PDB file of C-alpha atoms in Angstrom:
ATOM      1  CA  UNK R  12     -50.328 -39.913   9.071  1.00  0.00           C
ATOM      2  CA  UNK R  13     -47.577 -37.647   7.813  1.00  0.00           C
ATOM      3  CA  UNK R  14     -45.343 -38.322   4.860  1.00  0.00           C
ATOM      4  CA  UNK R  15     -42.226 -36.475   3.753  1.00  0.00           C
ATOM      5  CA  UNK R  16     -41.116 -36.979   0.165  1.00  0.00           C
ATOM      6  CA  UNK R  17     -37.723 -35.768  -1.013  1.00  0.00           C
ATOM      7  CA  UNK R  18     -36.513 -35.149  -4.524  1.00  0.00           C
ATOM      8  CA  UNK R  19     -33.568 -33.586  -6.311  1.00  0.00           C
ATOM      9  CA  UNK R  20     -30.609 -35.752  -5.407  1.00  0.00           C
ATOM     10  CA  UNK R  21     -28.156 -37.092  -7.954  1.00  0.00           C
ATOM     11  CA  UNK R  22     -24.597 -37.113  -9.214  1.00  0.00           C
ATOM     12  CA  UNK R  23     -22.725 -33.859  -9.746  1.00  0.00           C
ATOM     13  CA  UNK R  24     -19.112 -32.817 -10.244  1.00  0.00           C
ATOM     14  CA  UNK R  25     -17.255 -30.887  -7.590  1.00  0.00           C
ATOM     15  CA  UNK R  26     -18.095 -27.211  -7.795  1.00  0.00           C
ATOM     16  CA  UNK R  27     -21.565 -27.920  -9.125  1.00  0.00           C
ATOM     17  CA  UNK R  28     -24.996 -27.306  -7.645  1.00  0.00           C
ATOM     18  CA  UNK R  29     -28.067 -29.290  -6.702  1.00  0.00           C
ATOM     19  CA  UNK R  30     -31.384 -28.355  -5.173  1.00  0.00           C
ATOM     20  CA  UNK R  31     -33.222 -30.706  -2.853  1.00  0.00           C
ATOM     21  CA  UNK R  32     -36.937 -30.426  -2.236  1.00  0.00           C
ATOM     22  CA  UNK R  33     -39.108 -31.999   0.450  1.00  0.00           C
ATOM     23  CA  UNK R  34     -42.886 -31.908   0.610  1.00  0.00           C
ATOM     24  CA  UNK R  35     -44.912 -32.843   3.668  1.00  0.00           C
ATOM     25  CA  UNK R  36     -48.410 -34.273   3.289  1.00  0.00           C
ATOM     26  CA  UNK R  37     -51.046 -35.956   5.418  1.00  0.00           C
ATOM     27  CA  UNK R  38     -52.711 -34.878   8.651  1.00  0.00           C
ATOM     28  CA  UNK R  39     -50.946 -31.572   9.298  1.00  0.00           C
ATOM     29  CA  UNK R  40     -52.156 -28.912  11.706  1.00  0.00           C
ATOM     30  CA  UNK R  41     -48.894 -26.975  11.649  1.00  0.00           C
ATOM     31  CA  UNK R  42     -45.189 -27.495  11.077  1.00  0.00           C
ATOM     32  CA  UNK R  43     -42.570 -26.065  13.391  1.00  0.00           C
ATOM     33  CA  UNK R  44     -38.938 -26.545  12.387  1.00  0.00           C
ATOM     34  CA  UNK R  45     -38.044 -28.202   9.108  1.00  0.00           C
ATOM     35  CA  UNK R  46     -34.620 -29.095   7.907  1.00  0.00           C
ATOM     36  CA  UNK R  47     -32.075 -31.373   6.345  1.00  0.00           C
ATOM     37  CA  UNK R  48     -29.705 -33.931   7.771  1.00  0.00           C
ATOM     38  CA  UNK R  49     -27.211 -36.136   5.988  1.00  0.00           C
ATOM     39  CA  UNK R  50     -25.457 -39.422   6.555  1.00  0.00           C
ATOM     40  CA  UNK R  51     -22.104 -39.823   4.804  1.00  0.00           C
ATOM     41  CA  UNK R  52     -20.897 -43.366   4.050  1.00  0.00           C
ATOM     42  CA  UNK R  53     -19.774 -45.066   7.243  1.00  0.00           C
ATOM     43  CA  UNK R  54     -20.729 -42.120   9.432  1.00  0.00           C
ATOM     44  CA  UNK R  55     -23.585 -41.024  11.648  1.00  0.00           C
ATOM     45  CA  UNK R  56     -26.412 -38.775  10.575  1.00  0.00           C
ATOM     46  CA  UNK R  57     -25.547 -35.103  11.026  1.00  0.00           C
ATOM     47  CA  UNK R  58     -27.349 -31.794  10.843  1.00  0.00           C
ATOM     48  CA  UNK R  59     -27.032 -29.795   7.639  1.00  0.00           C
ATOM     49  CA  UNK R  60     -29.521 -26.946   8.041  1.00  0.00           C
ATOM     50  CA  UNK R  61     -32.786 -26.134   9.773  1.00  0.00           C
ATOM     51  CA  UNK R  62     -35.382 -23.412   9.420  1.00  0.00           C
ATOM     52  CA  UNK R  63     -38.182 -22.427  11.784  1.00  0.00           C
ATOM     53  CA  UNK R  64     -41.691 -21.434  10.775  1.00  0.00           C
ATOM     54  CA  UNK R  65     -40.586 -17.821  11.255  1.00  0.00           C
ATOM     55  CA  UNK R  66     -37.675 -18.270   8.867  1.00  0.00           C
ATOM     56  CA  UNK R  67     -34.818 -18.435  11.363  1.00  0.00           C
ATOM     57  CA  UNK R  68     -32.060 -20.621   9.997  1.00  0.00           C
ATOM     58  CA  UNK R  69     -29.216 -22.679  11.405  1.00  0.00           C
ATOM     59  CA  UNK R  70     -26.393 -24.268   9.417  1.00  0.00           C
ATOM     60  CA  UNK R  71     -23.591 -26.718  10.035  1.00  0.00           C
ATOM     61  CA  UNK R  72     -20.246 -24.926   9.867  1.00  0.00           C
ATOM     62  CA  UNK R  73     -19.182 -27.124   6.966  1.00  0.00           C
ATOM     63  CA  UNK R  74     -21.948 -25.811   4.684  1.00  0.00           C
ATOM     64  CA  UNK R  75     -22.201 -22.151   5.717  1.00  0.00           C
ATOM     65  CA  UNK R  76     -21.886 -19.874   2.723  1.00  0.00           C
ATOM     66  CA  UNK R  77     -22.525 -22.716   0.275  1.00  0.00           C
ATOM     67  CA  UNK R  78     -25.969 -24.095   1.192  1.00  0.00           C
ATOM     68  CA  UNK R  79     -29.216 -22.188   1.636  1.00  0.00           C
ATOM     69  CA  UNK R  80     -32.334 -23.589   3.298  1.00  0.00           C
ATOM     70  CA  UNK R  81     -35.761 -22.100   2.629  1.00  0.00           C
ATOM     71  CA  UNK R  82     -39.386 -23.103   3.040  1.00  0.00           C
ATOM     72  CA  UNK R  83     -42.834 -22.426   1.678  1.00  0.00           C
ATOM     73  CA  UNK R  84     -45.244 -22.625   4.598  1.00  0.00           C
ATOM     74  CA  UNK R  85     -48.295 -22.579   2.344  1.00  0.00           C
ATOM     75  CA  UNK R  86     -47.061 -25.662   0.495  1.00  0.00           C
ATOM     76  CA  UNK R  87     -45.459 -27.407   3.478  1.00  0.00           C
ATOM     77  CA  UNK R  88     -42.178 -27.669   1.608  1.00  0.00           C
ATOM     78  CA  UNK R  89     -38.553 -27.125   2.482  1.00  0.00           C
ATOM     79  CA  UNK R  90     -35.752 -26.617  -0.029  1.00  0.00           C
ATOM     80  CA  UNK R  91     -31.995 -26.946   0.182  1.00  0.00           C
ATOM     81  CA  UNK R  92     -29.967 -25.119  -2.439  1.00  0.00           C
ATOM     82  CA  UNK R  93     -26.466 -26.583  -2.500  1.00  0.00           C
ATOM     83  CA  UNK R  94     -23.738 -24.685  -4.331  1.00  0.00           C
ATOM     84  CA  UNK R  95     -19.984 -25.217  -4.624  1.00  0.00           C
ATOM     85  CA  UNK R  96     -20.452 -28.879  -3.807  1.00  0.00           C
ATOM     86  CA  UNK R  97     -17.460 -30.842  -2.573  1.00  0.00           C
ATOM     87  CA  UNK R  98     -16.793 -34.595  -2.537  1.00  0.00           C
ATOM     88  CA  UNK R  99     -17.159 -34.407   1.255  1.00  0.00           C
ATOM     89  CA  UNK R 100     -20.810 -33.489   0.737  1.00  0.00           C
ATOM     90  CA  UNK R 101     -21.497 -36.980  -0.608  1.00  0.00           C
ATOM     91  CA  UNK R 102     -24.186 -38.526   1.591  1.00  0.00           C
ATOM     92  CA  UNK R 103     -27.791 -39.597   1.846  1.00  0.00           C
ATOM     93  CA  UNK R 104     -29.764 -36.460   2.628  1.00  0.00           C
ATOM     94  CA  UNK R 105     -32.842 -36.720   4.835  1.00  0.00           C
ATOM     95  CA  UNK R 106     -35.657 -34.240   5.249  1.00  0.00           C
ATOM     96  CA  UNK R 107     -36.952 -33.672   8.785  1.00  0.00           C
ATOM     97  CA  UNK R 108     -40.042 -31.863  10.016  1.00  0.00           C
ATOM     98  CA  UNK R 109     -41.597 -31.304  13.442  1.00  0.00           C
ATOM     99  CA  UNK R 110     -45.272 -31.693  12.668  1.00  0.00           C
ATOM    100  CA  UNK R 111     -48.269 -31.022  14.868  1.00  0.00           C
ATOM    101  CA  UNK R 112     -51.186 -33.176  13.767  1.00  0.00           C
ATOM    102  CA  UNK R 113     -54.025 -31.793  15.901  1.00  0.00           C
ATOM    103  CA  UNK R 114     -55.079 -28.872  18.107  1.00  0.00           C
ATOM    104  CA  UNK R 115     -53.230 -30.539  20.996  1.00  0.00           C
ATOM    105  CA  UNK R 116     -49.585 -29.381  21.244  1.00  0.00           C
ATOM    106  CA  UNK R 117     -48.685 -32.813  22.588  1.00  0.00           C
ATOM    107  CA  UNK R 118     -49.481 -34.239  19.150  1.00  0.00           C
ATOM    108  CA  UNK R 119     -46.175 -33.001  17.790  1.00  0.00           C
ATOM    109  CA  UNK R 120     -43.351 -35.255  16.708  1.00  0.00           C
ATOM    110  CA  UNK R 121     -40.491 -35.439  14.283  1.00  0.00           C
ATOM    111  CA  UNK R 122     -40.955 -37.092  10.920  1.00  0.00           C
ATOM    112  CA  UNK R 123     -38.305 -38.180   8.428  1.00  0.00           C
ATOM    113  CA  UNK R 124     -38.210 -38.626   4.702  1.00  0.00           C
ATOM    114  CA  UNK R 125     -36.859 -41.720   3.024  1.00  0.00           C
ATOM    115  CA  UNK R 126     -33.597 -40.049   2.006  1.00  0.00           C
ATOM    116  CA  UNK R 127     -32.106 -39.012  -1.301  1.00  0.00           C
ATOM    117  CA  UNK R 128     -28.573 -39.767  -2.454  1.00  0.00           C
ATOM    118  CA  UNK R 129     -26.203 -36.929  -3.305  1.00  0.00           C
ATOM    119  CA  UNK R 130     -22.898 -37.921  -4.852  1.00  0.00           C
ATOM    120  CA  UNK R 131     -20.196 -35.371  -5.656  1.00  0.00           C
ATOM    121  CA  UNK R 132     -17.348 -36.560  -7.860  1.00  0.00           C
ATOM    122  CA  UNK R 133     -13.897 -35.005  -7.756  1.00  0.00           C
TER     123      UNK R 133
END
C-alpha cells in the first residue's frame, strides 16, 4: 500500500556531512508526521528527528545543532541533513511516516523504510 524508500547513506569521516532522503509512494491521502530514527550497533532504535505537516520539528538532544530535518509535502519526501558527524552517529537510519490512506481518519498508521547505513569513521 505505502512504501518508503531511503537513500543517501554511506561512509564518511568524522566532521563530514551526509544528506538522507526518503520518498513515500503508494495509496496516500495525507501524511502527518514524518521523521528519522536510527539503530546503532547493539542498541535499540531511537528517535533522531521528526517534522509535522505544519513544519514543527523535534530533535534528539544528541543531534541538536548538527542535524536538520525538512520535508516537501508536495513530493511526500523528508530529508535529514547531517553535519559535523561523529562516530557515535554510526547506525542504520530508518525513515518513518504516519500515513492516512483514505478519507477515514482511522486508516492512519506508521510506515517504515528499509533502512540505510550511515558509518562515521574517526
